[in-house]
Structures are given as structure tokens and as C-alpha cells.
PDB file of C-alpha atoms in Angstrom:
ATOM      1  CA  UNK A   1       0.000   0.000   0.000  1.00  0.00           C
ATOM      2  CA  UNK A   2       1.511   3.766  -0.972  1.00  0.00           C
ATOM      3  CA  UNK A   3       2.318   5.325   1.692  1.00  0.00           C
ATOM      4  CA  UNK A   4      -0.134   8.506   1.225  1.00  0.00           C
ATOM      5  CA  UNK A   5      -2.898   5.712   1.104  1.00  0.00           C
ATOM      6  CA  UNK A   6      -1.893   4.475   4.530  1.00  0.00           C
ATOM      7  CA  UNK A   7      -1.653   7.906   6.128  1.00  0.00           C
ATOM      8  CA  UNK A   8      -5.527   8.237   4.972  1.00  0.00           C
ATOM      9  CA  UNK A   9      -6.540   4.971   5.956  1.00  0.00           C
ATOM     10  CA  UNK A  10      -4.811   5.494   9.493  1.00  0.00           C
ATOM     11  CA  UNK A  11      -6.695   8.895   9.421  1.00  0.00           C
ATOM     12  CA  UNK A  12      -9.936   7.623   8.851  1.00  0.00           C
ATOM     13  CA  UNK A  13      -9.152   4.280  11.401  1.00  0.00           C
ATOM     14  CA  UNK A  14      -7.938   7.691  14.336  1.00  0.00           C
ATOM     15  CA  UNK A  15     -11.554   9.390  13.134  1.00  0.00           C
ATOM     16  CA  UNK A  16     -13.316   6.578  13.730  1.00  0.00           C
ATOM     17  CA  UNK A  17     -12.486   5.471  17.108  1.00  0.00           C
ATOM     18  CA  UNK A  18     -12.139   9.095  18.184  1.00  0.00           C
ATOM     19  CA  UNK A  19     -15.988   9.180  16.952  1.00  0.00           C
ATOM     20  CA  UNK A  20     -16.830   5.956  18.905  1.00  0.00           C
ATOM     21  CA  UNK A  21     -15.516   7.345  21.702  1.00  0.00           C
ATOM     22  CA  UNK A  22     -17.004  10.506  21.779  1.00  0.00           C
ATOM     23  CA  UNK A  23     -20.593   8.483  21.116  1.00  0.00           C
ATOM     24  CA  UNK A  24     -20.165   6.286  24.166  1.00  0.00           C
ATOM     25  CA  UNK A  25     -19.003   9.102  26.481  1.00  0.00           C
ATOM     26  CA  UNK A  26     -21.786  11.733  25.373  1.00  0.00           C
ATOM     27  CA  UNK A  27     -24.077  10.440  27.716  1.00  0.00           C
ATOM     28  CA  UNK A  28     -21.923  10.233  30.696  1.00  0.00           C
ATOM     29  CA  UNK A  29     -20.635  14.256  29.691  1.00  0.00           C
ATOM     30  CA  UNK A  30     -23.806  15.565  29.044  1.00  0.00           C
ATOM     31  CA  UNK A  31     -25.274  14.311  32.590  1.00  0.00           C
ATOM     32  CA  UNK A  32     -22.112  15.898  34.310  1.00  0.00           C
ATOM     33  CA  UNK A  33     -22.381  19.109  32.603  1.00  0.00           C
ATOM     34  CA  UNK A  34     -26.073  19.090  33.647  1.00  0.00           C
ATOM     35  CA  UNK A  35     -25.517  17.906  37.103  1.00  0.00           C
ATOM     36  CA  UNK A  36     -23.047  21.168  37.175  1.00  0.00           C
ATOM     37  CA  UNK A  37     -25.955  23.504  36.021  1.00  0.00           C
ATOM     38  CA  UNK A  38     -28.566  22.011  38.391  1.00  0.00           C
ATOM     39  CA  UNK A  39     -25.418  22.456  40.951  1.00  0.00           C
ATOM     40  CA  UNK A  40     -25.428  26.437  40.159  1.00  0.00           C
ATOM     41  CA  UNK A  41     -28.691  26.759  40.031  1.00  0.00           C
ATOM     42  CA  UNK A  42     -29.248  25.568  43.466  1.00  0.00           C
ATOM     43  CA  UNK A  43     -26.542  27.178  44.719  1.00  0.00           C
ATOM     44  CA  UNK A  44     -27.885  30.577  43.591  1.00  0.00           C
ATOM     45  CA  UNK A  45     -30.677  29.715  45.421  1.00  0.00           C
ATOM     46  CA  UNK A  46     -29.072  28.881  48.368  1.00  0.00           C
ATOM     47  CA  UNK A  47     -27.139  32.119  48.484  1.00  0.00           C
ATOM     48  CA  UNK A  48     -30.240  34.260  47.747  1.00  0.00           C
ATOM     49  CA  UNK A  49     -32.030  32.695  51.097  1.00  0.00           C
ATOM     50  CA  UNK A  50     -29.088  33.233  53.240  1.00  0.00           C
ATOM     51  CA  UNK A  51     -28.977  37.330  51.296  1.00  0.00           C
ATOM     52  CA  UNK A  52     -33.066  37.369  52.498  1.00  0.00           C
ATOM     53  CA  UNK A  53     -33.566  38.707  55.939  1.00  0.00           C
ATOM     54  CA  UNK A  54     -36.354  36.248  58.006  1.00  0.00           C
ATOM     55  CA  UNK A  55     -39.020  39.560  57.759  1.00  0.00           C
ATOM     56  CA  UNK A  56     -38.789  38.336  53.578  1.00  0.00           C
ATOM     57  CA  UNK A  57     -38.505  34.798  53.698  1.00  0.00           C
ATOM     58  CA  UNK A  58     -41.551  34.731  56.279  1.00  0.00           C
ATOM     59  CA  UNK A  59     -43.356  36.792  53.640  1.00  0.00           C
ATOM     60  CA  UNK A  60     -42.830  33.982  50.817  1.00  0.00           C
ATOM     61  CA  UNK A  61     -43.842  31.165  53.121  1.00  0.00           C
ATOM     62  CA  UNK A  62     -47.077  33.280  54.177  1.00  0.00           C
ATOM     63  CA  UNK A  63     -47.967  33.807  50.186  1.00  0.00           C
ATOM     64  CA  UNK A  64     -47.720  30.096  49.610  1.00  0.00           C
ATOM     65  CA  UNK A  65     -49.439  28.973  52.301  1.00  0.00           C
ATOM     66  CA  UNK A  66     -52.601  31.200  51.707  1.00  0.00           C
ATOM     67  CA  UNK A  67     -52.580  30.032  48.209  1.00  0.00           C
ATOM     68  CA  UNK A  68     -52.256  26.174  49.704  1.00  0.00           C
ATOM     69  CA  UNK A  69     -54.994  27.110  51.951  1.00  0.00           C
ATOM     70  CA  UNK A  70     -57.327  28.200  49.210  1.00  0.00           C
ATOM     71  CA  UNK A  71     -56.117  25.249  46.992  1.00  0.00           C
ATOM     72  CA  UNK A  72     -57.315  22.645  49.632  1.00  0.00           C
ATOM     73  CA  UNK A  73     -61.111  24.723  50.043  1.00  0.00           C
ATOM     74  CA  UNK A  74     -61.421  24.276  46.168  1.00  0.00           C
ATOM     75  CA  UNK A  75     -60.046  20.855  46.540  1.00  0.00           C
ATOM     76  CA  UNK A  76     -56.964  21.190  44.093  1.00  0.00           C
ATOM     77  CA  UNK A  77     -57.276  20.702  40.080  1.00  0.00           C
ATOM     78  CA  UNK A  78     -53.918  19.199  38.541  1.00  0.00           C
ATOM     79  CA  UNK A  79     -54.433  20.106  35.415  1.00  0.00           C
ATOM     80  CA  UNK A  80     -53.237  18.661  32.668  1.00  0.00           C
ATOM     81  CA  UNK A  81     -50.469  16.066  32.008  1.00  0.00           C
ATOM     82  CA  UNK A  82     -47.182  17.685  32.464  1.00  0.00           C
ATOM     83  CA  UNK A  83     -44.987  15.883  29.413  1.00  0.00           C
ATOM     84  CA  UNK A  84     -48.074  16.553  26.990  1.00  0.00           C
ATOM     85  CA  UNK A  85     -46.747  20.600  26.525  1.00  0.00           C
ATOM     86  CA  UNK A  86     -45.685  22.296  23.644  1.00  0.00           C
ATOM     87  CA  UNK A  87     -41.896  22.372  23.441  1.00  0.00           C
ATOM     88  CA  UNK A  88     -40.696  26.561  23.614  1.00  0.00           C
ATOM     89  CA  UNK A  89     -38.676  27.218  20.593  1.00  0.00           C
ATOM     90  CA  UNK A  90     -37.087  30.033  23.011  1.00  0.00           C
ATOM     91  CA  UNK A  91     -33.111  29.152  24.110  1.00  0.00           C
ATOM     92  CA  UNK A  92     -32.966  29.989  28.331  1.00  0.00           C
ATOM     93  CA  UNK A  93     -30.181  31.322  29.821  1.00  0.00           C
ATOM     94  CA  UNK A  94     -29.433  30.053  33.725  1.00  0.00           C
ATOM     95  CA  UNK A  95     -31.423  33.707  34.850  1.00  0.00           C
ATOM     96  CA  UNK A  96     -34.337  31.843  33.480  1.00  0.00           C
ATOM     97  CA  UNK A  97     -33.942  28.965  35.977  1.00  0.00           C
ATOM     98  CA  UNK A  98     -32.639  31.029  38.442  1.00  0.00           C
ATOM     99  CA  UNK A  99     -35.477  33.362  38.466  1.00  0.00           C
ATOM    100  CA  UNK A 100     -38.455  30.064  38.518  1.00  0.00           C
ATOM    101  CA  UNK A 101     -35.773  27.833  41.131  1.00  0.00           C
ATOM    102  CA  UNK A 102     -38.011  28.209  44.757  1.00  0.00           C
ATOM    103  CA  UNK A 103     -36.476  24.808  46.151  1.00  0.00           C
ATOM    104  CA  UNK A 104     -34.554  22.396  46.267  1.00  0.00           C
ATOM    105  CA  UNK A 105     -35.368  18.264  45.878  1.00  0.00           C
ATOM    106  CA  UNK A 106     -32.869  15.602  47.194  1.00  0.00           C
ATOM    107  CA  UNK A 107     -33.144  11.740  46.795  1.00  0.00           C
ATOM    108  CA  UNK A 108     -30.665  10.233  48.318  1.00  0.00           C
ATOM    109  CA  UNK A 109     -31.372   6.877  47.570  1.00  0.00           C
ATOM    110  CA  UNK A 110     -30.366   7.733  43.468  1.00  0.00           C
ATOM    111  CA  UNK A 111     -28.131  10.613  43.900  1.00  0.00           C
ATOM    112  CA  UNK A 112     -30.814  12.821  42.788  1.00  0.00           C
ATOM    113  CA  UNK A 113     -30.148  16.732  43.761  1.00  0.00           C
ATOM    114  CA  UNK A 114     -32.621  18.755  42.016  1.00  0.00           C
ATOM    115  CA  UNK A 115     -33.977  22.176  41.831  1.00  0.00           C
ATOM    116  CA  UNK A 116     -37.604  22.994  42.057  1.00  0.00           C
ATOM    117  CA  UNK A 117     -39.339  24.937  39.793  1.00  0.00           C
ATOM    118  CA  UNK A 118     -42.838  27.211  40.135  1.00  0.00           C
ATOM    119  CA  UNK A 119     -44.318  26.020  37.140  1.00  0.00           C
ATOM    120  CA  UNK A 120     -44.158  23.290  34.488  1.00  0.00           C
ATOM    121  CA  UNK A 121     -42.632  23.940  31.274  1.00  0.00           C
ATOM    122  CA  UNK A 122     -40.872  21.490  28.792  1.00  0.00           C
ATOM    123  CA  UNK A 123     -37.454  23.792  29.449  1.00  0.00           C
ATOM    124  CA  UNK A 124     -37.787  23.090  32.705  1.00  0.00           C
ATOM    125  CA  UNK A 125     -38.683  19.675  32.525  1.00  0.00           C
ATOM    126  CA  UNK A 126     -35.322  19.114  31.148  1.00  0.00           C
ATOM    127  CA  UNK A 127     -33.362  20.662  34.326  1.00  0.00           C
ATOM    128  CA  UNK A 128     -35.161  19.906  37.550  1.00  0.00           C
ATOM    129  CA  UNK A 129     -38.400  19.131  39.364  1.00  0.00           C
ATOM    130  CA  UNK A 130     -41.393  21.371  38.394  1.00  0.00           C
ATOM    131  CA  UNK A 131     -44.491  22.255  40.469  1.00  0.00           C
ATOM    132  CA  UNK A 132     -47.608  20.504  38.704  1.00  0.00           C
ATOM    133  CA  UNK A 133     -49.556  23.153  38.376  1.00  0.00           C
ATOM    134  CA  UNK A 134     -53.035  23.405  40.880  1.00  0.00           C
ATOM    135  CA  UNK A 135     -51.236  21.688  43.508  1.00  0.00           C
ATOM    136  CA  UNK A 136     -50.154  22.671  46.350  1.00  0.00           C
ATOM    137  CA  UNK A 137     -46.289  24.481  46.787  1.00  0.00           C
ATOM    138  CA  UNK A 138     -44.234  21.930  48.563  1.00  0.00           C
ATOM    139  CA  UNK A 139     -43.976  23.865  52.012  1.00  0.00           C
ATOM    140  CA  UNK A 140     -45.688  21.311  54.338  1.00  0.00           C
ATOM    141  CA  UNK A 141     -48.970  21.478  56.359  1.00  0.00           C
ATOM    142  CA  UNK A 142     -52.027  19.940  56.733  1.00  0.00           C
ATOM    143  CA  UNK A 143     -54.097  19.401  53.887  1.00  0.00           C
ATOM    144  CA  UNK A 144     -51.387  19.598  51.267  1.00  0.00           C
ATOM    145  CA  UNK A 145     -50.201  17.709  48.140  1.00  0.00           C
ATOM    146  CA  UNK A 146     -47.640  19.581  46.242  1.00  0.00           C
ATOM    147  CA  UNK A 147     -46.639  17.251  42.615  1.00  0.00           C
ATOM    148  CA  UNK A 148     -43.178  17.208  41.634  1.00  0.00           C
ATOM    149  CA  UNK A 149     -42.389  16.060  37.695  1.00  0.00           C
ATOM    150  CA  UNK A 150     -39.317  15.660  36.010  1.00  0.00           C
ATOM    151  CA  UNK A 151     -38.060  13.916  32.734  1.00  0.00           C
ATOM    152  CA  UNK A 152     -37.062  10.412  32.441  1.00  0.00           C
ATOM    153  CA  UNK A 153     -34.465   8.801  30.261  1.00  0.00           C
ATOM    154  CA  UNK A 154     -32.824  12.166  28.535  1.00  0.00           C
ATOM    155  CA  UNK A 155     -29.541  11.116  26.670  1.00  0.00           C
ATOM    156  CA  UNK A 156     -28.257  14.534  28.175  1.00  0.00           C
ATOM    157  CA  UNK A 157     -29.783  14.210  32.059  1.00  0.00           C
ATOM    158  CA  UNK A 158     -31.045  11.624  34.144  1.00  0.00           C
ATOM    159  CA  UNK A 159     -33.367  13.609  36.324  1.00  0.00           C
ATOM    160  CA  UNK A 160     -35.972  11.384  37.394  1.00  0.00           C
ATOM    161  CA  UNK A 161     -34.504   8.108  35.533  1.00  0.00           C
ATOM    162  CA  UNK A 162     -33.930   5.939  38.357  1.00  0.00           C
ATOM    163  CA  UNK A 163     -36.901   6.803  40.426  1.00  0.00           C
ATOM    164  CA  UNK A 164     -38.232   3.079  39.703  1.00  0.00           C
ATOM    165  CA  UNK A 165     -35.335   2.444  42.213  1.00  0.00           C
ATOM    166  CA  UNK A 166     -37.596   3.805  45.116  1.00  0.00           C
ATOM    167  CA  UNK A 167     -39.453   1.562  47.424  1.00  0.00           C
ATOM    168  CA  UNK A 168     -41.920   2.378  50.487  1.00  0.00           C
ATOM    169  CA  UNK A 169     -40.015   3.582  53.188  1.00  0.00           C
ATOM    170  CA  UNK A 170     -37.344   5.043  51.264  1.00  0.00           C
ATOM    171  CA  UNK A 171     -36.849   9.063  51.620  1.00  0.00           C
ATOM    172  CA  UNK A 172     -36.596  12.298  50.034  1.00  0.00           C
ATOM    173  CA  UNK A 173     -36.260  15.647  51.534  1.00  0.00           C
ATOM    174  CA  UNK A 174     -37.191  19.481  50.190  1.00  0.00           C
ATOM    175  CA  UNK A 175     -35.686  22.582  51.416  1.00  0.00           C
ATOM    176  CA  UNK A 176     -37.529  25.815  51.201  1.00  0.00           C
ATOM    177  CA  UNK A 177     -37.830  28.789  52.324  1.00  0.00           C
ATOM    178  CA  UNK A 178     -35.045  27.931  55.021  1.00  0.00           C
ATOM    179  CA  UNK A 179     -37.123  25.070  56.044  1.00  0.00           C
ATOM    180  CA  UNK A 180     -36.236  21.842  55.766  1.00  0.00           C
ATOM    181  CA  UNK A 181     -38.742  18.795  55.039  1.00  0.00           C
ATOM    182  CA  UNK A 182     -38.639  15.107  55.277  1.00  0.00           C
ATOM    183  CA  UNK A 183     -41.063  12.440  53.543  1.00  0.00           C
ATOM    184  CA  UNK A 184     -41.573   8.760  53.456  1.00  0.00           C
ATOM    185  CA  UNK A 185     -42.253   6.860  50.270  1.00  0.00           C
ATOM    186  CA  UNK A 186     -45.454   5.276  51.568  1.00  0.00           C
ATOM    187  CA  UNK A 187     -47.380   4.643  47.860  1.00  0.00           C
ATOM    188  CA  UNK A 188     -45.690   3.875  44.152  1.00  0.00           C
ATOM    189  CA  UNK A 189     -48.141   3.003  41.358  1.00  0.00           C
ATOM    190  CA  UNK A 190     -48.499   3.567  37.639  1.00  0.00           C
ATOM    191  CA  UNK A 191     -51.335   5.562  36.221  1.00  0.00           C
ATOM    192  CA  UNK A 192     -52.514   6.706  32.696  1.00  0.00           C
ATOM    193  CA  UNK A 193     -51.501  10.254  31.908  1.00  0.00           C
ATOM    194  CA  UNK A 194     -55.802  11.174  32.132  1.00  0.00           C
ATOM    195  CA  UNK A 195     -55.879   9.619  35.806  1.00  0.00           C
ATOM    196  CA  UNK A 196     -55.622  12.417  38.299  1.00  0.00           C
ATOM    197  CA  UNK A 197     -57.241  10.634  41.374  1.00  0.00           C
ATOM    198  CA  UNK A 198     -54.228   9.867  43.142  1.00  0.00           C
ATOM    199  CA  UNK A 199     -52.655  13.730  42.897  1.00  0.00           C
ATOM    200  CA  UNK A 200     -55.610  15.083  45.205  1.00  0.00           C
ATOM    201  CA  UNK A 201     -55.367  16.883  48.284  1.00  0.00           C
ATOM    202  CA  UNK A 202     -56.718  14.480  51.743  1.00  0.00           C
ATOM    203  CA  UNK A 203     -58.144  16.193  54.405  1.00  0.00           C
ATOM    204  CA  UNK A 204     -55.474  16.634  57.019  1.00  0.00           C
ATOM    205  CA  UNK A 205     -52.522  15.037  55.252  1.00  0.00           C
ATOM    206  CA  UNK A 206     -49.021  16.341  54.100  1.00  0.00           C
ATOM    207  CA  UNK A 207     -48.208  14.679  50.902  1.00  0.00           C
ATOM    208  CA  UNK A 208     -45.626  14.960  47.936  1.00  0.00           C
ATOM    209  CA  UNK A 209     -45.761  13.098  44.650  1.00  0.00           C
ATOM    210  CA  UNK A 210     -43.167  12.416  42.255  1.00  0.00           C
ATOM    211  CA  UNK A 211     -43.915  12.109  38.791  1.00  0.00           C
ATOM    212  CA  UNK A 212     -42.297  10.913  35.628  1.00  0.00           C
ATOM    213  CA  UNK A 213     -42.970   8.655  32.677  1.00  0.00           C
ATOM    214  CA  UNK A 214     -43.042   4.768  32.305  1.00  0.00           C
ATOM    215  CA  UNK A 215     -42.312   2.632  30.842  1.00  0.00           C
ATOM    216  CA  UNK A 216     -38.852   3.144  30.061  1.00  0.00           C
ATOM    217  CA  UNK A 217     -38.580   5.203  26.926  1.00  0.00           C
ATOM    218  CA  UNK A 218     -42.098   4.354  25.674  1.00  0.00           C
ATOM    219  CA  UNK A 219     -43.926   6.905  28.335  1.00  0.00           C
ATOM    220  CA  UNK A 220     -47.088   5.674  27.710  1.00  0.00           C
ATOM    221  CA  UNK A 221     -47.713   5.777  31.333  1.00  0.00           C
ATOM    222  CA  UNK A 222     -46.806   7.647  34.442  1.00  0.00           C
ATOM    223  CA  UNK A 223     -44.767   6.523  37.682  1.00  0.00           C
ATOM    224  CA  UNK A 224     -46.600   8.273  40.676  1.00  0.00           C
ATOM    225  CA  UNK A 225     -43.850   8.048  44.260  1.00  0.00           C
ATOM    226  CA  UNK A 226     -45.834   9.560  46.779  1.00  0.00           C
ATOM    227  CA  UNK A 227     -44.350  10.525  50.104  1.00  0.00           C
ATOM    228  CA  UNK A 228     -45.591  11.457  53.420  1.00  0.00           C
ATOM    229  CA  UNK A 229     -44.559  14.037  55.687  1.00  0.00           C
ATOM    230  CA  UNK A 230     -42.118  12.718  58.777  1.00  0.00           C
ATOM    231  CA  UNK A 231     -40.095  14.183  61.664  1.00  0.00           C
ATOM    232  CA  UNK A 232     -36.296  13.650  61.460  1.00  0.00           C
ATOM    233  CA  UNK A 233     -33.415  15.741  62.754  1.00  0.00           C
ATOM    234  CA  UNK A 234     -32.890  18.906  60.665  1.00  0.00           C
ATOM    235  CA  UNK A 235     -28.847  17.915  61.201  1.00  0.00           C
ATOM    236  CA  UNK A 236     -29.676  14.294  59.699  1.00  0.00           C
ATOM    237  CA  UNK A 237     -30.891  15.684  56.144  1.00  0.00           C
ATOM    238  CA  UNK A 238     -28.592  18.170  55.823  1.00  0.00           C
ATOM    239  CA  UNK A 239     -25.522  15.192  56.235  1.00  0.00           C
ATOM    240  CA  UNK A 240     -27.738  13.443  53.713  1.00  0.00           C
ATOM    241  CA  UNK A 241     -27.792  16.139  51.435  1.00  0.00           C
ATOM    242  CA  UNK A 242     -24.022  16.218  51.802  1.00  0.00           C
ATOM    243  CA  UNK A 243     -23.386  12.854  50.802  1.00  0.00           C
ATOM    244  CA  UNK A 244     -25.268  13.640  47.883  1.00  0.00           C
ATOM    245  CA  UNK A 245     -23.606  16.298  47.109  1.00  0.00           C
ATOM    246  CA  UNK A 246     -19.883  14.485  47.920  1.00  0.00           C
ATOM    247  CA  UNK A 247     -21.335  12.003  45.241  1.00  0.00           C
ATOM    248  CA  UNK A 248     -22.285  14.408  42.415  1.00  0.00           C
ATOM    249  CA  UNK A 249     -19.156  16.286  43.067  1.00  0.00           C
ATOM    250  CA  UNK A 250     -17.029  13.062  42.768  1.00  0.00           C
ATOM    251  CA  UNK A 251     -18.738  12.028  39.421  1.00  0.00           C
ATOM    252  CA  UNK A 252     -17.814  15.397  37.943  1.00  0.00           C
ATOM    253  CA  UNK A 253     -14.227  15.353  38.966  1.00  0.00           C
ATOM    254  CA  UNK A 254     -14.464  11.608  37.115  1.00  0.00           C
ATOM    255  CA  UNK A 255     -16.056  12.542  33.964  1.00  0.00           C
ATOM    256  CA  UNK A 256     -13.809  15.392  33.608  1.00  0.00           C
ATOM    257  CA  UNK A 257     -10.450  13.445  34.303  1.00  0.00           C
ATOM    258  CA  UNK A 258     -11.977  10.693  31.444  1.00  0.00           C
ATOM    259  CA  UNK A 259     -12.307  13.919  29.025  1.00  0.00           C
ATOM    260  CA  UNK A 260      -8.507  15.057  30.115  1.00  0.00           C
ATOM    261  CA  UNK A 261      -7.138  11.663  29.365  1.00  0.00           C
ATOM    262  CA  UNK A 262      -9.062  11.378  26.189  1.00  0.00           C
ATOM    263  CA  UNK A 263      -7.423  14.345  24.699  1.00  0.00           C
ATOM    264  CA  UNK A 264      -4.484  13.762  25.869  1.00  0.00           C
ATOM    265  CA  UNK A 265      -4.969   9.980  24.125  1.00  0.00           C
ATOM    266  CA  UNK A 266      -6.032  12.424  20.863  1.00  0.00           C
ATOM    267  CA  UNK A 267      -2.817  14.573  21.304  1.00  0.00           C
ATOM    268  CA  UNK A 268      -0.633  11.678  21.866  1.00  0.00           C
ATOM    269  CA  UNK A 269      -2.108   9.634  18.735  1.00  0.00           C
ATOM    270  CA  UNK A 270      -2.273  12.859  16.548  1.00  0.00           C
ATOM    271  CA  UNK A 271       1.240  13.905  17.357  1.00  0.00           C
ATOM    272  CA  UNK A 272       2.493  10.499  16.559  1.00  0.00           C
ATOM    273  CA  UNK A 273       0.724  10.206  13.364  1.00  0.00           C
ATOM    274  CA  UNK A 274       2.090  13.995  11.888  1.00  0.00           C
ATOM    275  CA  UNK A 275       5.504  12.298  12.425  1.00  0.00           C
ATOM    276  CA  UNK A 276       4.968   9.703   9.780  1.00  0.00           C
TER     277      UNK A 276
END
């Protein structure tokens, strides 16, 4: 073989397996760089309740809880199937999550660290937990059932992926509004997207829901993991929001030492090949 016909055929063989690469890590790049958004995100959040003075933040919870109040005396409306919306053709910027962000979810159980949103909007779908509209905000009390949703099986995020991996007793926690808020997986089942009965406020109870769709990439159904409210030690969710957090962190530092070594690999290869 000539030797300019090797140097193209060893191009095309470096292309190749550079491209295979690059396929087979997207996933596991795209969730990091995600997981680093959601990260900002919620720390922007985190810093703007520490900036609000308690006169403010007692304000917010007041708001929501006369609009939970009301919600329960109507007897809450759901409204309509969260993954059925119109797609915005509109890029966001991180202001635009910022400015919706008014919590923050934590699964420990699947390393999920999410922020909440106020509203449900495909953008927002694809970034964090959003507040089914006509429920209740997720701030606690008697006679409340606030409906988280969030995307399952995004090449670029995995969000609400694993929440199949839940099972009754398991927990999740929401901060807001400098409060911090424990609940028990106590009911999982799997509805049609029309079937609302299960997302309505009980007399008396405290209730979250997590939605997403099921099965696995078909989403002709949806996963409902609803949680009751419990008391545990303010100190014991925040160290389980740490290891969370110690877990994310660590799979970032991972991904992004498999990128270095890549291009180094690419550098190495490339180097060696404009010698020929």
C-alpha cells in the first residue's frame, strides 16, 4: 500500500475510534455538565435565602401557604399532564432557571439533587423538578399535596430516571424557604396520563408526589412516588444532602479526568501520526 494511502486509511481508522468514543461518552458528559448547572442553580438559590432577611422569607412562606390554603377549600385541580406541553422554541439562559428555582429536591437513595421549579414547562422539565400546576407548593402542612415532575431517560440528564429504584419507606427531603422537610415513600403506582385521582389533596394530610414517565422510553404511562410528611433531625438531612452532594461532586471530577485523558490519548495519537 503507498504510503499517502496508509496515512488516509490510518486517518480515517484515528476518526473513527475518536468518533466511537465521543458516542459512548456523550451520555456520561452531558449528565455531568447538567448535574453542574442544576449544581449552580441551586446554589444561587441557596445564596439568595441566606442574602433574604427572616421579615422576607416569612413573607414567601405566608404567600404560599394562603394560596395552599385556598387550593385545599377548592379541593386542588392538577391540570393537565405535564410531558403533553408544547416544546418553547425560546433558548434559556441560567437567569431563566434562576429566576423560577423556589427549592430544592434531594433523593438520596439515586443521587438525585434537584432544583424545584414554580411552574411546568418542557425547558424546565429538562433541568429539575417542576411544580404541577393546581397543587399545592411543597412547604408542608395539613391538607397539602404539592406534585413534583421531572423527565425520564434524557440522553443529556437523568433527572428522574432511576426513580423506579424507590421503594416504600425510602426518603426524600425538600428545602424551602429555610425550612427543611422530610417524607416517606409510603405509595408507588403507575397511572394513565388522564388519571388524576391519586394527585388530590386528603383532608389533614401532608403529601408529595413524584412524577415521571413509564415505561422506560415508551412513556405511555406515568410513575406516581408519593411521600408522606415525617419528623427527622434537621442535622440528619442536611448530612444526607451532603453525601449527595460528595457524590455528584465526585462524578464530575471523574467525567472530567476521562475527558482530560481522552485528549491527551487524541494529542498523543495525533502527534504520533504527523511524524509519519
Amino acid at each position: 500500500m503507498k504510503p499517502k494511502k496508509r496515512k488516509l486509511l490510518d486517518l480515517l481508522m484515528l476518526f473513527l475510534l475518536l468518533s466511537g468514543i465521543g458516542i459512548l461518552a456523550y451520555p456520561f458528559v452531558s449528565d455531568a455538565l447538567n448535574n453542574y448547572l442544576d449544581q449552580q442553580i441551586i446554589s444561587h438559590y441557596q445564596q439568595q435565602a441566606v442574602k433574604e432577611n427572616e421579615e422576607v422569607m416569612a413573607k414567601i412562606q405566608e404567600n404560599m401557604t394562603k394560596k395552599n390554603q385556598q387550593l385545599a377549600k377548592e379541593g386542588g385541580n392538577s391540570g393537565a399532564d405535564p410531558f403533553t406541553k408544547k416544546k418553547e422554541p425560546v433558548k434559556k439562559d441560567r437567569t431563566y432557571f434562576e429566576k423560577h428555582t423556589i427549592g430544592i429536591l434531594t433523593i438520596p437513595k439515586i443521587n438525585v439533587n434537584l432544583p424545584i421549579f414554580d411552574q411546568t414547562t418542557m425547558k424546565l422539565l429538562e433541568k429539575g423538578a417542576c411544580l404541577l400546576e393546581g397543587t399545592s407548593y411543597p412547604i408542608g402542612g395539613k391538607s397539602t399535596h404539592a406534585v413534583l415532575s421531572s423527565h425520564r431517560g434524557l440522553s443529556q440528564a437523568k433527572l428522574f430516571t432511576n426513580l423506579p429504584q424507590l421503594k416504600i419507606k425510602d426518603h426524600f427531603y425538600i428545602e424551602i424557604n429555610g425550612q427543611y422537610l422530610a417524607y416517606q415513600v409510603d405509595q408507588i403506582k403507575t397511572v394513565e396520563p388522564t388519571e388524576t385521582e391519586a394527585l388530590q389533596i386528603q383532608e389533614d394530610q401532608d403529601l408529595v408526589t413524584l412524577v415521571t414517565c413509564t415505561p422506560y422510553m415508551i412513556n405511555s404511562h406515568r410513575l406516581l412516588v408519593r411521600g408522606h410528611r415525617i419528623v427527622v433531625e434537621p442535622e440528619e438531612i442536611k448530612e444526607s444532602l451532603e453525601k449527595v452532594k460528595q457524590a455528584k461532586c465526585t462524578a464530575f471530577l471523574f467525567v472530567s479526568g476521562l475527558i482530560g485523558v481522552l485528549l491527551l490519548l487524541f494529542l498523543v495519537i495525533l502527534i504520533k501520526f504527523l511524524k509519519k
